Amino acid sequence: MPDGTIKFVNTAFCRLMGYELHELLEQNISLIDADDSDDAHKAAYAIEELTHKASIRHKRWRKKKDGALVHVNIKAKAILDNEGEVSQLFGIYVEMQKVEELRGLIEEANYSYHELHNSLLEAQRIGKIGGWTLDVETKTVSWSEQLFHMFAMSPMDEAPSYDRQKALYSEESFEKLDDAVRNSIKTGSSYELELKVNRVDGTKGWILTRGAAIKDKSDTVKRIRGIAVDISERKELQNQKDKLYIENRLAVDTAKLGLWSLHVES
C-alpha cells in the first residue's frame, strides 16, 4: 500500500491548495486532509476499491494552507505492483465550485443557444426562409423546418433525397437546378435561381434558392449548402401586374386610341 507520500504535484494543484511546490513534495497527503474523523476511513476504502477498479471518482473536502476548506471532485487511478497491490495513486483534483460555475455557464450557453435557435426558426417562419444542405457523395439532403412548409410537407417527414426532388419542381425548373448543382460540384461556384415548385398538396409556387459549395482540405466539393425563400406572393403580384398591363394595351389598341405626353420646359 502507498504510504501517502506526495511525489508529484503540478502548479495548478499548488494554486488550488495555496502551497509552493517544495512545501508539498515529500509531505504526507494528510497535510491537506480536512479535519474529518471519517476522512481516513474514506481514504482507506478508496484505496481498497481501486484494487478492483481501473479508476474511481469521489468528492472530498480538502484543507488549504490557510486553513480554508475546499470541496474537490477527485478522479484517482491506481498503479499496481507485480503482486497486484496498489503501489501508487495518480489523481486529478477539480474544485467543485469551478465545476458548478462551469455547469452554470454550460446551462446558460445551452439556454442562449435554444433562444437563438427559436429566434432563428421564428425569423425563418416570418420571412418564409428555409435552409438546406446536400451531401454530394450520398445525395442525401437535410432541410430546415420552414423548407418542409414551403412544399406543404410535415417537418416530421424525412427530407427527400436529391434524386426524389425532381417531382417537387416543374420540368424546366429542375433542369435549371440540376445544371447549377452539377456546375457547383465541378467548379465550386455558387448559384441563384428562381424555380417553380410543385407542392405535395397539388398547389404551385415559386422559390428563390441560393447555393454555395463547401470544400474539404483537398479542395473537393463535399457539400452544397444554401437557403430558399418563398417568393410565390411576389410572383403572383408580378403576374397580376403583367396581366393588367396587357389588358390595358389591348383595350387601347381595340379602341384605336392614341396616347401622347408632352414635356413643357419652363
Short mmCIF file of C-alpha atoms in Angstrom, two decimals:
data_model
loop_
_atom_site.label_atom_id
_atom_site.label_comp_id
_atom_site.label_asym_id
_atom_site.label_seq_id
_atom_site.Cartn_x
_atom_site.Cartn_y
_atom_site.Cartn_z
CA MET A 1 0.00 0.00 0.00
CA PRO A 2 1.22 3.56 -0.65
CA ASP A 3 2.38 5.36 2.48
CA GLY A 4 0.74 8.63 1.48
CA THR A 5 3.92 10.50 0.49
CA ILE A 6 3.34 13.14 -2.16
CA LYS A 7 5.75 12.51 -5.04
CA PHE A 8 4.38 14.84 -7.70
CA VAL A 9 2.04 17.82 -7.99
CA ASN A 10 1.63 20.36 -10.77
CA THR A 11 1.36 24.14 -10.49
CA ALA A 12 -2.46 24.07 -10.76
CA PHE A 13 -2.63 21.78 -7.72
CA CYS A 14 -0.33 24.14 -5.81
CA ARG A 15 -2.52 27.14 -6.67
CA LEU A 16 -5.65 25.25 -5.62
CA MET A 17 -4.23 24.31 -2.23
CA GLY A 18 -2.26 27.54 -1.67
CA TYR A 19 1.17 25.89 -1.29
CA GLU A 20 4.50 26.26 -3.02
CA LEU A 21 5.80 23.20 -4.81
CA HIS A 22 8.58 22.49 -2.30
CA GLU A 23 6.09 22.70 0.57
CA LEU A 24 4.15 19.70 -0.76
CA LEU A 25 6.74 17.33 -2.21
CA GLU A 26 7.73 14.51 0.12
CA GLN A 27 4.98 15.53 2.56
CA ASN A 28 2.22 13.18 3.65
CA ILE A 29 -1.14 13.59 1.98
CA SER A 30 -2.63 14.09 5.45
CA LEU A 31 -1.20 17.62 5.23
CA ILE A 32 -4.23 18.60 3.13
CA ASP A 33 -6.77 16.32 4.80
CA ALA A 34 -9.76 18.10 6.26
CA ASP A 35 -10.34 17.79 9.99
CA ASP A 36 -12.82 14.97 9.43
CA SER A 37 -12.64 11.86 11.60
CA ASP A 38 -14.30 9.90 8.82
CA ASP A 39 -11.80 11.04 6.19
CA ALA A 40 -9.16 8.40 6.93
CA HIS A 41 -11.77 5.66 6.70
CA LYS A 42 -12.94 7.02 3.33
CA ALA A 43 -9.38 7.14 2.03
CA ALA A 44 -8.68 3.55 3.06
CA TYR A 45 -11.92 2.43 1.44
CA ALA A 46 -11.00 4.28 -1.77
CA ILE A 47 -7.62 2.53 -1.96
CA GLU A 48 -9.27 -0.83 -1.39
CA GLU A 49 -11.79 -0.05 -4.13
CA LEU A 50 -9.01 0.82 -6.53
CA THR A 51 -7.64 -2.73 -6.33
CA HIS A 52 -10.80 -3.88 -8.10
CA LYS A 53 -11.41 -0.96 -10.47
CA ALA A 54 -9.29 0.86 -13.02
CA SER A 55 -10.24 4.22 -11.53
CA ILE A 56 -12.74 5.82 -9.15
CA ARG A 57 -14.37 9.21 -8.67
CA HIS A 58 -15.41 10.71 -5.38
CA LYS A 59 -15.93 14.06 -3.69
CA ARG A 60 -13.90 15.09 -0.68
CA TRP A 61 -13.16 18.15 1.43
CA ARG A 62 -9.51 19.24 1.49
CA LYS A 63 -7.75 21.81 3.68
CA LYS A 64 -5.76 24.59 2.07
CA LYS A 65 -2.61 26.09 3.52
CA ASP A 66 -4.57 28.98 5.04
CA GLY A 67 -6.94 26.55 6.75
CA ALA A 68 -9.84 27.18 4.39
CA LEU A 69 -11.71 24.10 3.18
CA VAL A 70 -12.17 23.38 -0.48
CA HIS A 71 -14.60 20.83 -1.90
CA VAL A 72 -12.96 18.83 -4.68
CA ASN A 73 -14.00 16.19 -7.17
CA ILE A 74 -11.27 13.55 -7.24
CA LYS A 75 -10.58 11.08 -10.00
CA ALA A 76 -7.95 8.56 -8.90
CA LYS A 77 -6.19 5.76 -10.74
CA ALA A 78 -4.17 3.02 -9.06
CA ILE A 79 -0.77 1.78 -10.21
CA LEU A 80 -0.31 -1.83 -9.15
CA ASP A 81 2.91 -3.67 -8.41
CA ASN A 82 3.79 -7.17 -9.66
CA GLU A 83 1.74 -8.74 -6.88
CA GLY A 84 -1.36 -6.76 -7.79
CA GLU A 85 -1.13 -4.46 -4.79
CA VAL A 86 -1.62 -0.70 -5.04
CA SER A 87 1.82 0.90 -5.03
CA GLN A 88 0.97 4.42 -6.20
CA LEU A 89 -2.05 6.59 -6.75
CA PHE A 90 -2.36 9.10 -9.56
CA GLY A 91 -5.22 11.55 -9.46
CA ILE A 92 -6.85 14.77 -10.55
CA TYR A 93 -8.45 17.34 -8.28
CA VAL A 94 -11.17 19.63 -9.63
CA GLU A 95 -12.66 22.29 -7.37
CA MET A 96 -16.40 21.68 -7.10
CA GLN A 97 -17.11 25.40 -7.15
CA LYS A 98 -15.42 25.58 -10.55
CA VAL A 99 -17.43 22.56 -11.69
CA GLU A 100 -20.65 24.27 -10.64
CA GLU A 101 -19.59 27.53 -12.29
CA LEU A 102 -18.76 25.64 -15.47
CA ARG A 103 -22.05 23.77 -15.30
CA GLY A 104 -23.84 27.09 -14.92
CA LEU A 105 -22.02 28.52 -17.91
CA ILE A 106 -22.90 25.45 -19.97
CA GLU A 107 -26.56 25.70 -18.96
CA GLU A 108 -26.54 29.40 -19.77
CA ALA A 109 -24.91 28.71 -23.14
CA ASN A 110 -27.46 25.98 -23.86
CA TYR A 111 -30.29 28.35 -22.95
CA SER A 112 -28.82 31.06 -25.17
CA TYR A 113 -28.42 28.54 -27.98
CA HIS A 114 -32.04 27.41 -27.70
CA GLU A 115 -33.22 31.02 -27.55
CA LEU A 116 -31.16 31.84 -30.64
CA HIS A 117 -32.38 28.68 -32.38
CA ASN A 118 -36.01 29.52 -31.62
CA SER A 119 -35.49 33.10 -32.78
CA LEU A 120 -33.96 31.82 -36.00
CA LEU A 121 -36.91 29.47 -36.56
CA GLU A 122 -39.33 32.33 -35.96
CA ALA A 123 -37.41 34.59 -38.35
CA GLN A 124 -37.45 31.84 -40.96
CA ARG A 125 -41.20 31.37 -40.47
CA ILE A 126 -41.98 35.07 -40.79
CA GLY A 127 -39.62 35.58 -43.72
CA LYS A 128 -40.57 32.25 -45.32
CA ILE A 129 -36.90 31.29 -45.48
CA GLY A 130 -35.62 27.72 -45.29
CA GLY A 131 -32.15 26.21 -45.16
CA TRP A 132 -30.83 23.06 -46.78
CA THR A 133 -27.66 21.01 -47.21
CA LEU A 134 -26.83 18.49 -49.95
CA ASP A 135 -24.24 15.77 -49.33
CA VAL A 136 -22.56 15.42 -52.72
CA GLU A 137 -21.39 11.83 -52.20
CA THR A 138 -24.58 10.29 -50.81
CA LYS A 139 -27.07 12.71 -52.46
CA THR A 140 -28.85 12.92 -49.11
CA VAL A 141 -30.44 16.23 -48.21
CA SER A 142 -31.23 17.92 -44.90
CA TRP A 143 -33.93 20.58 -44.64
CA SER A 144 -34.85 23.15 -42.04
CA GLU A 145 -38.40 23.10 -40.70
CA GLN A 146 -39.57 26.00 -42.85
CA LEU A 147 -38.48 24.30 -46.06
CA PHE A 148 -40.91 21.46 -45.37
CA HIS A 149 -43.72 24.02 -45.09
CA MET A 150 -42.76 25.54 -48.46
CA PHE A 151 -43.52 22.21 -50.11
CA ALA A 152 -46.63 21.57 -47.94
CA MET A 153 -44.86 18.72 -46.17
CA SER A 154 -44.70 17.82 -42.50
CA PRO A 155 -41.43 18.57 -40.66
CA MET A 156 -41.81 15.06 -39.21
CA ASP A 157 -41.23 13.64 -42.70
CA GLU A 158 -37.79 12.73 -43.99
CA ALA A 159 -36.30 15.24 -46.40
CA PRO A 160 -36.43 13.75 -49.91
CA SER A 161 -33.13 12.79 -51.48
CA TYR A 162 -31.85 14.94 -54.31
CA ASP A 163 -33.00 12.47 -56.97
CA ARG A 164 -36.52 12.32 -55.47
CA GLN A 165 -36.83 16.10 -55.52
CA LYS A 166 -37.41 16.09 -59.28
CA ALA A 167 -41.14 15.68 -58.64
CA LEU A 168 -41.16 18.83 -56.49
CA TYR A 169 -40.24 21.13 -59.40
CA SER A 170 -41.53 21.85 -62.86
CA GLU A 171 -39.53 20.05 -65.53
CA GLU A 172 -37.85 23.26 -66.70
CA SER A 173 -37.01 24.37 -63.15
CA PHE A 174 -35.46 21.05 -62.16
CA GLU A 175 -33.29 21.08 -65.28
CA LYS A 176 -32.04 24.55 -64.29
CA LEU A 177 -31.42 23.37 -60.73
CA ASP A 178 -29.65 20.19 -61.81
CA ASP A 179 -27.36 22.10 -64.20
CA ALA A 180 -26.49 24.60 -61.44
CA VAL A 181 -25.77 21.85 -58.88
CA ARG A 182 -23.57 19.91 -61.31
CA ASN A 183 -21.64 23.06 -62.18
CA SER A 184 -21.24 23.94 -58.50
CA ILE A 185 -19.83 20.47 -57.76
CA LYS A 186 -17.45 20.73 -60.71
CA THR A 187 -16.24 24.32 -60.30
CA GLY A 188 -17.10 25.22 -56.71
CA SER A 189 -19.22 28.16 -57.91
CA SER A 190 -22.34 29.50 -56.22
CA TYR A 191 -25.71 29.96 -57.88
CA GLU A 192 -29.04 31.75 -57.52
CA LEU A 193 -32.22 30.58 -59.23
CA GLU A 194 -35.94 31.27 -59.30
CA LEU A 195 -37.72 27.91 -59.50
CA LYS A 196 -41.32 26.85 -59.94
CA VAL A 197 -42.32 24.22 -57.39
CA ASN A 198 -45.00 21.55 -57.17
CA ARG A 199 -46.19 21.30 -53.59
CA VAL A 200 -47.31 17.88 -52.36
CA ASP A 201 -50.84 19.21 -51.77
CA GLY A 202 -51.19 19.88 -55.51
CA THR A 203 -50.68 23.66 -55.42
CA LYS A 204 -47.93 25.53 -57.25
CA GLY A 205 -45.46 28.08 -56.01
CA TRP A 206 -42.12 29.77 -56.55
CA ILE A 207 -38.89 29.82 -54.56
CA LEU A 208 -35.67 31.77 -54.86
CA THR A 209 -32.79 29.44 -53.94
CA ARG A 210 -29.12 30.21 -53.42
CA GLY A 211 -26.46 27.51 -53.14
CA ALA A 212 -22.78 27.62 -52.16
CA ALA A 213 -20.18 24.85 -52.41
CA ILE A 214 -18.42 23.62 -49.25
CA LYS A 215 -14.98 22.15 -49.91
CA ASP A 216 -12.66 19.90 -47.89
CA LYS A 217 -8.92 20.37 -47.39
CA SER A 218 -8.22 18.78 -50.78
CA ASP A 219 -10.37 21.45 -52.47
CA THR A 220 -13.05 18.88 -53.32
CA VAL A 221 -16.68 19.93 -53.04
CA LYS A 222 -18.24 17.74 -50.33
CA ARG A 223 -21.50 19.61 -49.66
CA ILE A 224 -23.66 22.31 -51.13
CA ARG A 225 -25.40 24.47 -48.57
CA GLY A 226 -27.97 27.13 -49.18
CA ILE A 227 -31.25 28.86 -48.47
CA ALA A 228 -34.62 29.01 -50.18
CA VAL A 229 -37.07 31.90 -49.99
CA ASP A 230 -40.77 31.54 -50.80
CA ILE A 231 -41.45 34.20 -53.46
CA SER A 232 -44.88 32.89 -54.52
CA GLU A 233 -46.69 36.07 -53.44
CA ARG A 234 -44.21 38.29 -55.25
CA LYS A 235 -44.56 36.22 -58.40
CA GLU A 236 -48.36 36.35 -58.17
CA LEU A 237 -48.31 40.15 -57.84
CA GLN A 238 -45.93 40.42 -60.79
CA ASN A 239 -48.19 38.17 -62.88
CA GLN A 240 -51.22 40.30 -61.99
CA LYS A 241 -49.31 43.45 -62.89
CA ASP A 242 -48.22 41.98 -66.23
CA LYS A 243 -51.76 40.77 -66.94
CA LEU A 244 -53.21 44.21 -66.17
CA TYR A 245 -50.65 45.87 -68.45
CA ILE A 246 -51.53 43.53 -71.32
CA GLU A 247 -55.26 44.06 -70.79
CA ASN A 248 -54.79 47.85 -70.82
CA ARG A 249 -52.74 47.67 -74.02
CA LEU A 250 -55.39 45.52 -75.69
CA ALA A 251 -58.12 47.95 -74.58
CA VAL A 252 -56.22 50.90 -76.00
CA ASP A 253 -55.43 49.12 -79.27
CA THR A 254 -59.02 47.87 -79.65
CA ALA A 255 -60.48 51.34 -79.07
CA LYS A 256 -57.96 52.80 -81.52
CA LEU A 257 -56.93 55.43 -79.01
CA GLY A 258 -53.73 57.36 -79.40
CA LEU A 259 -51.82 58.28 -76.27
CA TRP A 260 -49.34 61.10 -76.05
CA SER A 261 -47.41 63.06 -73.45
CA LEU A 262 -45.87 66.49 -73.65
CA HIS A 263 -42.98 67.82 -71.64
CA VAL A 264 -43.18 71.57 -71.17
CA GLU A 265 -40.00 73.43 -70.30
CA SER A 266 -40.42 76.46 -68.02
#
